[in-house]
mmCIF file of C-alpha atoms in Angstrom:
data_model
loop_
_atom_site.group_PDB
_atom_site.id
_atom_site.type_symbol
_atom_site.label_atom_id
_atom_site.label_comp_id
_atom_site.label_asym_id
_atom_site.label_seq_id
_atom_site.Cartn_x
_atom_site.Cartn_y
_atom_site.Cartn_z
ATOM 1 C CA MET A 1467 -28.066 33.776 -22.348
ATOM 2 C CA SER A 1468 -25.928 36.495 -20.511
ATOM 3 C CA ARG A 1469 -27.320 37.919 -17.339
ATOM 4 C CA SER A 1470 -27.282 41.291 -18.488
ATOM 5 C CA VAL A 1471 -29.056 40.056 -21.748
ATOM 6 C CA ALA A 1472 -32.202 38.495 -19.397
ATOM 7 C CA ARG A 1473 -32.225 41.764 -17.756
ATOM 8 C CA ALA A 1474 -32.903 43.424 -20.552
ATOM 9 C CA ILE A 1475 -36.030 41.509 -21.763
ATOM 10 C CA PRO A 1476 -38.414 42.743 -19.122
ATOM 11 C CA ILE A 1477 -38.111 46.032 -20.688
ATOM 12 C CA ALA A 1478 -37.860 45.808 -23.631
ATOM 13 C CA VAL A 1479 -41.003 43.751 -23.881
ATOM 14 C CA VAL A 1480 -42.334 46.995 -22.025
ATOM 15 C CA LEU A 1481 -40.658 49.624 -23.974
ATOM 16 C CA ALA A 1482 -41.757 48.029 -27.116
ATOM 17 C CA ILE A 1483 -45.309 47.850 -26.194
ATOM 18 C CA VAL A 1484 -45.019 51.219 -25.373
ATOM 19 C CA ALA A 1485 -43.906 52.167 -28.304
ATOM 20 C CA LEU A 1486 -46.833 50.678 -30.066
ATOM 21 C CA GLY A 1487 -48.752 52.456 -27.654
ATOM 22 C CA LEU A 1488 -47.620 55.785 -29.535
ATOM 23 C CA VAL A 1489 -47.663 55.688 -33.006
ATOM 24 C CA LEU A 1490 -51.266 54.501 -32.096
ATOM 25 C CA ILE A 1491 -51.861 57.850 -30.549
ATOM 26 C CA ALA A 1492 -50.552 59.578 -33.121
ATOM 27 C CA VAL A 1493 -52.032 57.833 -35.604
ATOM 28 C CA ALA A 1494 -55.408 59.076 -34.146
ATOM 29 C CA HIS A 1495 -56.421 55.892 -32.851
ATOM 30 C CA TRP A 1496 -56.048 57.107 -29.456
ATOM 31 C CA ARG A 1497 -58.372 54.596 -27.708
ATOM 32 C CA ARG A 1498 -56.406 51.982 -28.909
ATOM 33 C CA GLY A 1499 -53.002 53.553 -28.326
ATOM 34 C CA THR A 1500 -54.649 54.260 -24.972
ATOM 35 C CA GLY A 1501 -55.068 50.553 -24.032
ATOM 36 C CA ALA A 1502 -51.972 49.652 -25.642
ATOM 37 C CA LEU A 1503 -49.826 52.234 -23.114
ATOM 38 C CA ALA A 1504 -52.643 50.621 -20.219
ATOM 39 C CA ALA A 1505 -51.138 46.883 -21.236
ATOM 40 C CA ALA A 1506 -47.517 47.979 -20.944
ATOM 41 C CA MET A 1507 -48.145 49.319 -17.121
ATOM 42 C CA LEU A 1508 -50.507 46.491 -16.730
ATOM 43 C CA LEU A 1509 -47.419 43.805 -17.926
ATOM 44 C CA ALA A 1510 -44.735 46.039 -16.214
ATOM 45 C CA GLY A 1511 -46.382 45.592 -12.622
ATOM 46 C CA GLY A 1512 -47.135 41.598 -13.921
ATOM 47 C CA LEU A 1513 -43.806 41.268 -14.637
ATOM 48 C CA ARG A 1514 -42.100 43.044 -11.069
ATOM 49 C CA LEU A 1515 -44.641 40.768 -8.956
ATOM 50 C CA VAL A 1516 -43.281 37.419 -10.333
ATOM 51 C CA LEU A 1517 -39.567 38.325 -11.118
ATOM 52 C CA SER A 1518 -36.968 39.111 -8.974
ATOM 53 C CA GLU A 1519 -34.524 41.511 -8.248
ATOM 54 C CA ARG A 1520 -32.003 40.018 -10.396
ATOM 55 C CA VAL A 1521 -33.894 39.928 -13.886
ATOM 56 C CA ILE A 1522 -36.581 42.537 -13.415
ATOM 57 C CA GLY A 1523 -33.550 45.473 -14.199
ATOM 58 C CA VAL A 1524 -34.469 48.913 -14.203
ATOM 59 C CA LEU A 1525 -38.148 48.351 -14.284
ATOM 60 C CA ALA A 1526 -37.694 47.612 -9.627
ATOM 61 C CA VAL A 1527 -37.108 51.725 -8.889
ATOM 62 C CA ARG A 1528 -38.962 51.631 -5.136
ATOM 63 C CA GLY A 1529 -40.073 48.773 -2.976
ATOM 64 C CA LYS A 1530 -41.645 45.720 -4.750
ATOM 65 C CA VAL A 1531 -45.232 46.661 -3.138
ATOM 66 C CA PHE A 1532 -44.978 50.815 -4.246
ATOM 67 C CA ASP A 1533 -43.888 49.496 -7.671
ATOM 68 C CA VAL A 1534 -46.440 46.591 -7.888
ATOM 69 C CA THR A 1535 -48.803 49.016 -7.026
ATOM 70 C CA PHE A 1536 -48.232 51.791 -9.016
ATOM 71 C CA TYR A 1537 -48.053 50.737 -12.248
ATOM 72 C CA VAL A 1538 -51.378 48.522 -11.797
ATOM 73 C CA VAL A 1539 -53.148 51.836 -10.857
ATOM 74 C CA THR A 1540 -51.602 53.925 -13.174
ATOM 75 C CA GLY A 1541 -52.281 50.445 -16.034
ATOM 76 C CA VAL A 1542 -56.186 50.894 -14.310
ATOM 77 C CA ALA A 1543 -56.718 54.485 -14.788
ATOM 78 C CA MET A 1544 -55.528 54.476 -18.020
ATOM 79 C CA LEU A 1545 -57.804 51.267 -19.135
ATOM 80 C CA VAL A 1546 -60.594 52.781 -17.549
ATOM 81 C CA LEU A 1547 -59.346 56.303 -19.924
ATOM 82 C CA ALA A 1548 -59.351 54.018 -22.746
ATOM 83 C CA LEU A 1549 -62.535 52.862 -22.461
ATOM 84 C CA GLY A 1550 -65.085 55.366 -20.929
ATOM 85 C CA VAL A 1551 -64.178 58.595 -22.657
ATOM 86 C CA PRO A 1552 -66.552 58.556 -25.362
#
């Protein structure tokens, strides 16, 4: 597998989950859709934490600590929203 294909896999998986979440929201399943978006953010944070700079690709925006913190805080906030709003 080439390096460019390996770099595309993490973002492709995250974007596929985001697309699923947006489709769920569009068909009036906002709670499940928001949960899927939260899962995508948490997955992005986990991938950013464990994968190297060479493999992570465009999921690396700033420094590793900032990226992981941002992804996890945003994912948890979205999960709280999905589970907490009546």
